[in-house]
Short mmCIF file of C-alpha atoms in Angstrom, two decimals:
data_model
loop_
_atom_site.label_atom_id
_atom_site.label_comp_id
_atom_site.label_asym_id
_atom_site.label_seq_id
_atom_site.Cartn_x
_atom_site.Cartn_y
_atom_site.Cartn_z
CA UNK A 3 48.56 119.57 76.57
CA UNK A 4 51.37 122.06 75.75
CA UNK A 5 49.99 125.90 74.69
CA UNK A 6 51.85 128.94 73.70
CA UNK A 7 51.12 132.46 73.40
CA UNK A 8 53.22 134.37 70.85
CA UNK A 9 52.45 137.67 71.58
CA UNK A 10 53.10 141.14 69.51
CA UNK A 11 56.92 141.03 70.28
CA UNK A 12 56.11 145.38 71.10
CA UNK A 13 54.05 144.01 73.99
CA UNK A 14 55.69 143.50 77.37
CA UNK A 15 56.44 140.26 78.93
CA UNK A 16 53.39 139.06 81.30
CA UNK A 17 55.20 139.01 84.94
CA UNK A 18 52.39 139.97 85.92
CA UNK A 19 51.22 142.87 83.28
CA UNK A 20 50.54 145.94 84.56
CA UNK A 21 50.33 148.27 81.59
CA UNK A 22 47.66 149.71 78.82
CA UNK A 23 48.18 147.48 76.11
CA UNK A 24 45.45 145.19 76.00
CA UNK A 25 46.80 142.44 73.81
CA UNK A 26 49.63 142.18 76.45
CA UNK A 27 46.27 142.01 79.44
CA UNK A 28 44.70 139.04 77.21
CA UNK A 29 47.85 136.95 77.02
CA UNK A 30 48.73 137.78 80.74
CA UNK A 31 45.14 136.63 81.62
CA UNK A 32 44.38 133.31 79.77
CA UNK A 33 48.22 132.29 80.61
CA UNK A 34 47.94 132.37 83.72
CA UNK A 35 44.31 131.16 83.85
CA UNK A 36 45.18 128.20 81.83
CA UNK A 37 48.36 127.46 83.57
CA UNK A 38 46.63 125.05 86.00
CA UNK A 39 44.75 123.36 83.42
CA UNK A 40 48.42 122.97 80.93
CA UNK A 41 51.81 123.30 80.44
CA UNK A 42 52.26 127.03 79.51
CA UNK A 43 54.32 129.18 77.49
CA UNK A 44 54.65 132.29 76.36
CA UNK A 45 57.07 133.89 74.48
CA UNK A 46 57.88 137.46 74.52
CA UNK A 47 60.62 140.42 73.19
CA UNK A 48 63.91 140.02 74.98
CA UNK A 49 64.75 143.72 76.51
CA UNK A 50 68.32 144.83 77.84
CA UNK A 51 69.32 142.66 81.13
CA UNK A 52 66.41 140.58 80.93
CA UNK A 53 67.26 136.50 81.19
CA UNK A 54 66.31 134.47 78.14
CA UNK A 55 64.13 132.17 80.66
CA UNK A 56 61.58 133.04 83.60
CA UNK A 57 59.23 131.26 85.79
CA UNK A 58 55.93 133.64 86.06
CA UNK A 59 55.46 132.24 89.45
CA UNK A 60 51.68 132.58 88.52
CA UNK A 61 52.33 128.88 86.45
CA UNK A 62 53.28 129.32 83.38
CA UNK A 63 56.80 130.36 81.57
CA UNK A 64 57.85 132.90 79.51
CA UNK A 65 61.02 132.81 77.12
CA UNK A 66 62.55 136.21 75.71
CA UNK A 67 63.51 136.27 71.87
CA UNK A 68 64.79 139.29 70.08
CA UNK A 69 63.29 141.82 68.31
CA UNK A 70 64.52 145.16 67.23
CA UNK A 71 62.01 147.37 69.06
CA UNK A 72 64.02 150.05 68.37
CA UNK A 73 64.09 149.94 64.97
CA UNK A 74 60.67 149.21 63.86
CA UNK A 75 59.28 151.97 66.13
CA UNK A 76 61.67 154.30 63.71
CA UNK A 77 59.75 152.70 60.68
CA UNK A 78 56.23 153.35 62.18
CA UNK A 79 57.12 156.77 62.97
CA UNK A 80 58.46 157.91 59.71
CA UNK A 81 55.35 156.19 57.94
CA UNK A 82 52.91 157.59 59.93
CA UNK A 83 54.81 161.18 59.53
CA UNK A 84 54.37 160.64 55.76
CA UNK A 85 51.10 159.71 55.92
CA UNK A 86 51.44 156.44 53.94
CA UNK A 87 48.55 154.08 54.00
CA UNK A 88 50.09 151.53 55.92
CA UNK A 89 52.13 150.71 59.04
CA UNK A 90 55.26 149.03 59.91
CA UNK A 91 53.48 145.44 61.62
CA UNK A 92 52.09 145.15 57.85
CA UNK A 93 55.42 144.00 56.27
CA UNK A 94 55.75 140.23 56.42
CA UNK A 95 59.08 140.69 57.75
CA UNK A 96 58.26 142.68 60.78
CA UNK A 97 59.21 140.28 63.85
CA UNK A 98 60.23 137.23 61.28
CA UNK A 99 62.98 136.62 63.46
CA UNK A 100 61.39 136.97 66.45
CA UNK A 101 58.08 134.53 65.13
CA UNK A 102 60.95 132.22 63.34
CA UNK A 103 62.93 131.81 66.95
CA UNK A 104 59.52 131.18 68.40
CA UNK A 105 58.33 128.37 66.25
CA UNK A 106 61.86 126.63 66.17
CA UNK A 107 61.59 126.48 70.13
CA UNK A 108 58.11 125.59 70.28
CA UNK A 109 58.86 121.98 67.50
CA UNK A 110 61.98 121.66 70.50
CA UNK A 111 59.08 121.05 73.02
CA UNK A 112 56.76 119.63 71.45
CA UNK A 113 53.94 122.25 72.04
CA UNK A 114 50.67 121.29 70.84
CA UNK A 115 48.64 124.50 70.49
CA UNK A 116 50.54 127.71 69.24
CA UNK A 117 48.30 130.58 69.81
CA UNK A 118 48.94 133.78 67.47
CA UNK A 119 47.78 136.78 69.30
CA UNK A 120 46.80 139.88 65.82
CA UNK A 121 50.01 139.42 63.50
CA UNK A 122 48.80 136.82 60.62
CA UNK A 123 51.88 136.66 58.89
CA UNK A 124 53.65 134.67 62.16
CA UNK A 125 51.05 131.66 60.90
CA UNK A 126 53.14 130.53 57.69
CA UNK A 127 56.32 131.17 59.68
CA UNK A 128 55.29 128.62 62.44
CA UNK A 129 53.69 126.11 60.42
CA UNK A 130 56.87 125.72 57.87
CA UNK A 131 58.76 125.45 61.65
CA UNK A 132 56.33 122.99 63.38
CA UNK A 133 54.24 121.40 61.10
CA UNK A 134 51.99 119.44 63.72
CA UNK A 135 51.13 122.32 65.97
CA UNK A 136 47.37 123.37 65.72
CA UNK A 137 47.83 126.92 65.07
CA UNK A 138 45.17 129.52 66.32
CA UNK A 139 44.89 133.36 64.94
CA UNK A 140 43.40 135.63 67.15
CA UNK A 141 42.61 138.88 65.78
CA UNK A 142 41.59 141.72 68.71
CA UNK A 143 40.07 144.29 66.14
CA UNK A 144 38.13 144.28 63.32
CA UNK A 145 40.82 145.33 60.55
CA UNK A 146 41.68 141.97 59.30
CA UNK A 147 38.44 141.59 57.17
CA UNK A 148 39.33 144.48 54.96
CA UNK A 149 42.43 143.40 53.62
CA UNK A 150 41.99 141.86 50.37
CA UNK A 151 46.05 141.32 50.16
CA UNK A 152 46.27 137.60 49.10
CA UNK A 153 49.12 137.06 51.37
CA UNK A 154 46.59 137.60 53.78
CA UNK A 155 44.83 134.57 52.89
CA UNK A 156 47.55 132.30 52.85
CA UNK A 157 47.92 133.84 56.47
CA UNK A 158 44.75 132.32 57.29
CA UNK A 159 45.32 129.01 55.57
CA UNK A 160 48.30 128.41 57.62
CA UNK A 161 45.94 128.30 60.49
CA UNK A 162 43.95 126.11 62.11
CA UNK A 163 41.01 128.09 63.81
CA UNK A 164 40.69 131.96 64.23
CA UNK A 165 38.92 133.47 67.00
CA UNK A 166 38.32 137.37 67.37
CA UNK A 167 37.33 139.01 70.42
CA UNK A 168 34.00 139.21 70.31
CA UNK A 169 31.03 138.27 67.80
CA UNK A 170 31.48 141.28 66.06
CA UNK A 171 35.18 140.73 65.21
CA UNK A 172 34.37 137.13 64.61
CA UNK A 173 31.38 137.26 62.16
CA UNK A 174 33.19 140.06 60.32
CA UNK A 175 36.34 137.48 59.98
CA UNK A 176 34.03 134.68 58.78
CA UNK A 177 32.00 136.79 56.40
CA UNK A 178 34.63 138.20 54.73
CA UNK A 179 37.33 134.80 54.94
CA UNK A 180 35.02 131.85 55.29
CA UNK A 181 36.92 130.07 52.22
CA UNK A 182 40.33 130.50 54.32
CA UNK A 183 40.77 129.63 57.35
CA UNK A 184 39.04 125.88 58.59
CA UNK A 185 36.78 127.42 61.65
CA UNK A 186 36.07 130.47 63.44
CA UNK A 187 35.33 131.45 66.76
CA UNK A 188 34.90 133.40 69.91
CA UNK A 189 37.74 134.27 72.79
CA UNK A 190 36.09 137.26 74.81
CA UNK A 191 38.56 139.25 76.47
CA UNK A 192 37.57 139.20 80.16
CA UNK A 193 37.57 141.05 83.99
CA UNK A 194 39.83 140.34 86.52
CA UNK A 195 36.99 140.52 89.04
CA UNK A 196 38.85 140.50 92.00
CA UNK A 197 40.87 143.48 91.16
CA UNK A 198 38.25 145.34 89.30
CA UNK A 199 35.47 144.90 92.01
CA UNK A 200 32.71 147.32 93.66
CA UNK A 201 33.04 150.22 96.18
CA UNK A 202 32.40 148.28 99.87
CA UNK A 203 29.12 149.12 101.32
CA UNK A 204 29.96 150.25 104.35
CA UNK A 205 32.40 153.18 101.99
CA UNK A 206 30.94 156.07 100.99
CA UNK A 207 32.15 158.10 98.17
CA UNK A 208 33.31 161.86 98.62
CA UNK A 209 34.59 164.55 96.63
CA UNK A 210 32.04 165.59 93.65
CA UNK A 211 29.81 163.73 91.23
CA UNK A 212 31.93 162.52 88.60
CA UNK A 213 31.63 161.41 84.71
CA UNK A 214 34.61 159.45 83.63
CA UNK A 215 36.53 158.76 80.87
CA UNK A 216 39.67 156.52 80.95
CA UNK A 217 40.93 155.28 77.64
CA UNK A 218 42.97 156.82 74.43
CA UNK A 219 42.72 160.07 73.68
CA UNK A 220 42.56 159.94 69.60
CA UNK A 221 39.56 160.95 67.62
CA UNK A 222 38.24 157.97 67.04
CA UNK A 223 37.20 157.32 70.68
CA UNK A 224 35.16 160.43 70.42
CA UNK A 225 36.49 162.36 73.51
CA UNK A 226 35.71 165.39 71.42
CA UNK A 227 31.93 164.47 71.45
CA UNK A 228 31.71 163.69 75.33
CA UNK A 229 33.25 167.12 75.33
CA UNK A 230 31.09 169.17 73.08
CA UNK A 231 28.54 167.79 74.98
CA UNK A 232 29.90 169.01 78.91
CA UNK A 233 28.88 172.12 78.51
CA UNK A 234 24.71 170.83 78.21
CA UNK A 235 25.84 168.27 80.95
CA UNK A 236 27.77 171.02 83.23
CA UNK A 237 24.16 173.19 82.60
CA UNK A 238 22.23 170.98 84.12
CA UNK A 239 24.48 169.04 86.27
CA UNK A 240 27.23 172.12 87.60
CA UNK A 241 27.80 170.43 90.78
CA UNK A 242 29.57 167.48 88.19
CA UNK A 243 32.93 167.22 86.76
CA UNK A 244 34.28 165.76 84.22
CA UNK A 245 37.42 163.46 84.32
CA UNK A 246 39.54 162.52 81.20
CA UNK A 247 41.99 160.01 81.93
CA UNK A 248 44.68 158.63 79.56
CA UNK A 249 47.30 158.51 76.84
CA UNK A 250 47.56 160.82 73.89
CA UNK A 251 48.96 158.47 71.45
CA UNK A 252 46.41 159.19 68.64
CA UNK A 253 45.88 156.55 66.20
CA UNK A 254 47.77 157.28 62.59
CA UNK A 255 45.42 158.49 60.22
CA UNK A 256 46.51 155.11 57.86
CA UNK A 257 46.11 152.69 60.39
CA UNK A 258 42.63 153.61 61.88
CA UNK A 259 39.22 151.79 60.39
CA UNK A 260 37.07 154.46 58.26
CA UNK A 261 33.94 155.55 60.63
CA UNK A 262 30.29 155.39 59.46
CA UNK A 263 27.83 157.45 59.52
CA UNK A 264 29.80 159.92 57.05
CA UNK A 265 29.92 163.01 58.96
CA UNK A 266 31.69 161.07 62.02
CA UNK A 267 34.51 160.22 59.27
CA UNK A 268 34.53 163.95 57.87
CA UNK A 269 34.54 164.72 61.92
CA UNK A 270 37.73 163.17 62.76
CA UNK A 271 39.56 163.59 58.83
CA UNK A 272 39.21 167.38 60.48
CA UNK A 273 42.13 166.31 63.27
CA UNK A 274 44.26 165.00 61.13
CA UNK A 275 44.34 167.18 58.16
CA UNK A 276 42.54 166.69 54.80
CA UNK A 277 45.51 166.54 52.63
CA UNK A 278 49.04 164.83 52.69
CA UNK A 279 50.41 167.83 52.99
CA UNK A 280 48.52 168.66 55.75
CA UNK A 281 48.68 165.67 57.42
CA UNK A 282 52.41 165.92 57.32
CA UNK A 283 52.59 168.84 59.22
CA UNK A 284 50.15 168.15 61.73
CA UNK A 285 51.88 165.10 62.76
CA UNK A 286 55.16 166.73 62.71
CA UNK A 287 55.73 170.48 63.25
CA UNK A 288 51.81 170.72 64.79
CA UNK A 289 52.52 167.86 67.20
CA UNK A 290 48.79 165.96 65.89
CA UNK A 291 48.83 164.39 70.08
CA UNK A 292 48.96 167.79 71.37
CA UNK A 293 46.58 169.41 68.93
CA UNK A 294 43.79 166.86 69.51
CA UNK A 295 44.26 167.28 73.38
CA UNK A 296 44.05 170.86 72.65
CA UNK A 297 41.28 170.48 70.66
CA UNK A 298 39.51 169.02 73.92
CA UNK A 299 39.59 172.32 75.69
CA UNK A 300 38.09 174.86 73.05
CA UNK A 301 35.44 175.11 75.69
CA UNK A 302 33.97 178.25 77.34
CA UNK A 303 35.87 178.93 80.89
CA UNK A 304 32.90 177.57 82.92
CA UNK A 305 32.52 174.27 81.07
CA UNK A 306 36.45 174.10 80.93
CA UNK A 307 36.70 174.73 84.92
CA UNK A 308 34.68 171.37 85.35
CA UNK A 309 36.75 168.92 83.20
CA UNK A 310 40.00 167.44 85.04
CA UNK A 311 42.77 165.83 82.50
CA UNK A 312 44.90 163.16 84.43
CA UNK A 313 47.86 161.22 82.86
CA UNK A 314 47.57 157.31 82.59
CA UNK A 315 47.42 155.38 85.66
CA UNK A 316 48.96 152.00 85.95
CA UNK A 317 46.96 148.98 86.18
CA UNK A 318 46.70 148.30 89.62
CA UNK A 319 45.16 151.85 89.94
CA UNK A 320 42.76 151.82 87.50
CA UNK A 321 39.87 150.00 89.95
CA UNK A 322 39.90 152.98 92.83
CA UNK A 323 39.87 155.56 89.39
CA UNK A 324 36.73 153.75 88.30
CA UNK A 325 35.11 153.63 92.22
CA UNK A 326 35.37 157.25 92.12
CA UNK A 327 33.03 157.87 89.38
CA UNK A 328 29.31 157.95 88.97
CA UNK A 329 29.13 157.54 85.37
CA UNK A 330 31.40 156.00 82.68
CA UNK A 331 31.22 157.45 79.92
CA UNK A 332 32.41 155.25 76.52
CA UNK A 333 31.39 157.96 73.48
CA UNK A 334 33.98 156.16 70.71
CA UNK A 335 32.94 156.90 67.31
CA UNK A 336 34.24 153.80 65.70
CA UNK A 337 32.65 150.44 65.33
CA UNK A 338 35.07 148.77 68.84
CA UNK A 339 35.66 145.55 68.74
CA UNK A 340 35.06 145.07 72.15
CA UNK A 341 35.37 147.70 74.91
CA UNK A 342 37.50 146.58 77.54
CA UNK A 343 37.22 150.06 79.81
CA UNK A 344 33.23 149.10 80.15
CA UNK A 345 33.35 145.84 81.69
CA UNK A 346 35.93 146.54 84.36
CA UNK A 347 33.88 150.01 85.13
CA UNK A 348 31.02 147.68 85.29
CA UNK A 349 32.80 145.32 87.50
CA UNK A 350 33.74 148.28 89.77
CA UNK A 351 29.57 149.04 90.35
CA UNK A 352 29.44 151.99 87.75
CA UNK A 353 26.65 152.70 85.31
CA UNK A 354 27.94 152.86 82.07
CA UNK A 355 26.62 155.22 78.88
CA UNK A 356 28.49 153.96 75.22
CA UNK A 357 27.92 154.14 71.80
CA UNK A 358 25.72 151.64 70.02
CA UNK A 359 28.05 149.60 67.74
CA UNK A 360 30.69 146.63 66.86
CA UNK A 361 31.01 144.44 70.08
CA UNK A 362 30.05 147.06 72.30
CA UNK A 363 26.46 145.58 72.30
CA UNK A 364 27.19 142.20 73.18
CA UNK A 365 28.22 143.99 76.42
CA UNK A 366 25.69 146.64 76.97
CA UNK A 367 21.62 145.77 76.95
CA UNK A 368 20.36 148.68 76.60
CA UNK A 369 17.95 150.15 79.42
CA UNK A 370 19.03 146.54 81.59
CA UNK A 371 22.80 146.75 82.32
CA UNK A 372 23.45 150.54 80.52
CA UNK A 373 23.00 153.03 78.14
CA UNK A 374 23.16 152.80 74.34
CA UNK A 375 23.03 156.19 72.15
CA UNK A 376 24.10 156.68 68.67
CA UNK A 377 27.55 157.52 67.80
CA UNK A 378 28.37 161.16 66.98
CA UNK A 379 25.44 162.63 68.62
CA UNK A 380 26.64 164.89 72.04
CA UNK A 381 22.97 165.88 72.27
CA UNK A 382 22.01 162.11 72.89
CA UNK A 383 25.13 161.37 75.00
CA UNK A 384 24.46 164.84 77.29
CA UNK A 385 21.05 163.57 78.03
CA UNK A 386 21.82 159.86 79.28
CA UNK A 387 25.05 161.04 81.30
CA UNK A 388 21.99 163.88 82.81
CA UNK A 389 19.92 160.56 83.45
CA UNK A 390 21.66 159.02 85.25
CA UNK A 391 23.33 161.77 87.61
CA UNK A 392 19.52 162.98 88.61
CA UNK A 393 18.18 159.50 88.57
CA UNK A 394 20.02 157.84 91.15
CA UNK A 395 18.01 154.76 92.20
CA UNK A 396 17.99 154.25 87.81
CA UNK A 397 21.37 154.25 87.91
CA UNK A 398 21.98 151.86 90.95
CA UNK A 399 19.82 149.52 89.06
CA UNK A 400 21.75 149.36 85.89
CA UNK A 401 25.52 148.86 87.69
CA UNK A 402 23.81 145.96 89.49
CA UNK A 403 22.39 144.05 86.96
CA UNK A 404 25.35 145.14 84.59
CA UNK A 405 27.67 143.63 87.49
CA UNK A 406 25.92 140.13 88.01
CA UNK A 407 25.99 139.74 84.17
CA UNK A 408 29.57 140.61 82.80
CA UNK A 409 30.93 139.00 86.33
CA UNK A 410 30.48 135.67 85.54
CA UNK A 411 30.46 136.27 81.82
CA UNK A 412 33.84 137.77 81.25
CA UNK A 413 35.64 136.16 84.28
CA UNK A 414 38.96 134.84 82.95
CA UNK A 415 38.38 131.59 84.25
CA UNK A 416 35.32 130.86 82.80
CA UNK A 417 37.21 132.34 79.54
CA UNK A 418 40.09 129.92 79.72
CA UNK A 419 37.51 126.99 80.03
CA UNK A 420 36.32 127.94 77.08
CA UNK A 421 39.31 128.16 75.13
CA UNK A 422 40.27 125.12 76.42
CA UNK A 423 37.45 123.32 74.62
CA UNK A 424 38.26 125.01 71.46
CA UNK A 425 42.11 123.62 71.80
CA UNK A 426 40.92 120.03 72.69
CA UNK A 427 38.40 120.04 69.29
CA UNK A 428 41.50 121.82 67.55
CA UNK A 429 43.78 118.69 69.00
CA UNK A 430 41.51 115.72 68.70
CA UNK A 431 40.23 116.76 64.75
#
């Protein structure tokens, strides 16, 4: 069987992936955990000096097309800085080329399965290019089911299965589209397990109790909650600090999902500004990145003294950045369609307190493998992260049990199998 991957032509070629962008993770992962089973492709945006052709060397190949980064990054910034409802990878022309370049190579080979990874649009393009491809959509947030644009649709026609990333994104997708698209499904995203693996036993961990955070820091990932809530947590924990760990890049107010319950939405409307006008400013003159990392340390100077902000890490230092912590803390205000920071904490041996919501709970049993609390609510969040710094032998029982589930749950491998099946149903219908 021939598969490709045609990725979002803004995420980096897979040789191997070591970045944040967690689309560009998936397709690195199944690739190269399906390469053994297939012939593999996947094709990618061509950058300056890059050949058109490369062999991973982890079994699969990737083939560089353009795409005018460049440009289309201009268009999402000025449409964010107006505040339109929108964003550029809405247009049906954004990466034509690149999706049209893709599907004329992929009827050259003769690829079987063409797997779409978020932009629905690329479906019509490929099937008009190579009719008898099975085409599969795979959508790795939950937006999709609120578009009522009836290009959309035929999006969805053009397809042959869609799969979302977890249950949540999945049933959302089928409730809302079940009279467009054929069949539905599920494509977890998954743990490198190896990488992302548990302190040794014979290490012990120095330096001070830690709560961590690692992820985006935009409002919707309520960091401000986890830290209007330090300063209860600092109280009764003081020898604990907290450490925030990743990108500013805040989400444009048009392109992030509304939040329930209400006041969460009025919450994080507050960071952005409540008006156009406002908006406007904020994300120009008032820098919105910087005012929402600002935002995080309106603290009093003791509570402040305890929290530690560290840039990004790459990839292959993300595991000894989990090790280091006692808790992981996941407060995101949103409804997440899956929650990719919690199993690789989890795989690293750390107890884990999240939000209840979206595909967060088909990772987290609450009480067995972590802690659930409602979303919003610092009060709730300060008393878990307290439980589990005083209760230590609690805590070493939730990373262990959370670490023999999601292990052989979300490995890759077992992932890939999985898809597989789906392909050879798609292929033998």
């Amino acid at each position: 069987m021939k598969i490709a991957f045609l990725g979002q032509p803004t995420s980096p070629p897979p040789l191997p992936y070591d970045g944040e962008d967690s689309v560009g993770i998936v397709t690195y992962h199944l690739a190269r955990s399906l390469a053994p089973l297939a012939e593999v492709t996947v094709y990618a945006r061509r950058r300056p000096g890059e050949p058109d052709r490369e062999w991973a060397g982890e079994g699969f190949v990737v083939k560089r097309l353009p795409f005018n980064h460049r440009a289309w990054g201009l268009a999402d910034a000025a449409i964010a800085a107006a505040g339109l409802p929108t964003h550029a990878a809405a247009s049906t022309l954004y990466g034509r080329q690149f999706a049209t370049a893709a599907a004329r190579d992929a009827a050259r080979e003769g690829i079987d399965i063409i797997h779409i990874m978020s932009l629905a649009h690329f479906a019509p393009i490929v099937r008009r290019a190579h009719p008898r491809a099975k085409i599969i959509l795979h959508f790795h947030d939950d937006k999709a089911h609120r578009l009522s644009d009836p290009r959309f649709a035929a999006s969805l026609r053009a397809a042959d299965h869609v799969v979302g990333c977890s249950k949540f994104v999945a049933g959302r997708l089928r409730d809302h589209w079940a009279g467009s698209a054929p069949t539905f499904g599920v494509v977890y995203d998954g743990v490198d397990s190896k990488q992302f693996s548990p302190r040794p036993a014979d290490e012990t961990k120095s330096g001070p109790t830690e709560s961590l955070y690692l992820g985006r820091l935009s409002p919707e990932k309520g960091v401000h909650v986890l830290v209007d809530a330090w300063p209860r947590i600092h109280a009764r924990c003081p020898s604990t600090i907290l450490r925030i760990s990743g990108t500013g890049a805040v989400v444009p107010h048009a392109a992030r999902a509304p939040l329930s319950p209400p006041a969460s939405e009025a919450d994080v409307a507050a960071f952005y500004g409540q008006t156009l006008g406002a908006r406007f400013y904020r994300r120009t003159v008032g820098r919105r990145d910087r005012y929402y990392q600002d935002r995080l340390l309106d603290l009093d100077a003791a509570a402040r003294s305890a929290i530690v902000h560290s840039p990004p890490l790459p990839l292959a230092e993300l595991p000894d950045r989990y090790r280091s912590a006692s808790v992981f803390v996941f407060p995101s205000l949103w409804e997440e369609a899956f929650g990719m920071p919690i199993i690789e904490a989890m795989a690293c041996g750390v107890p884990v307190v999240a939000t209840h919501g979206g595909g967060v709970s088909e990772i987290v049993d609450e009480g067995r493998t972590g802690l659930l609390v409602p979303r919003g609510d610092p009060d709730a969040l300060a008393e878990a992260v307290c439980r589990l710094l005083h209760d230590h032998g609690f805590a070493a029982r939730l990373a262990r049990t959370a670490y023999d589930d999601i292990v052989p749950k979300f490995s890759w491998q077992r992932i890939a199998v999985g898809l597989l099946q789906q392909y050879t149903a798609l292929a033998t219908a």
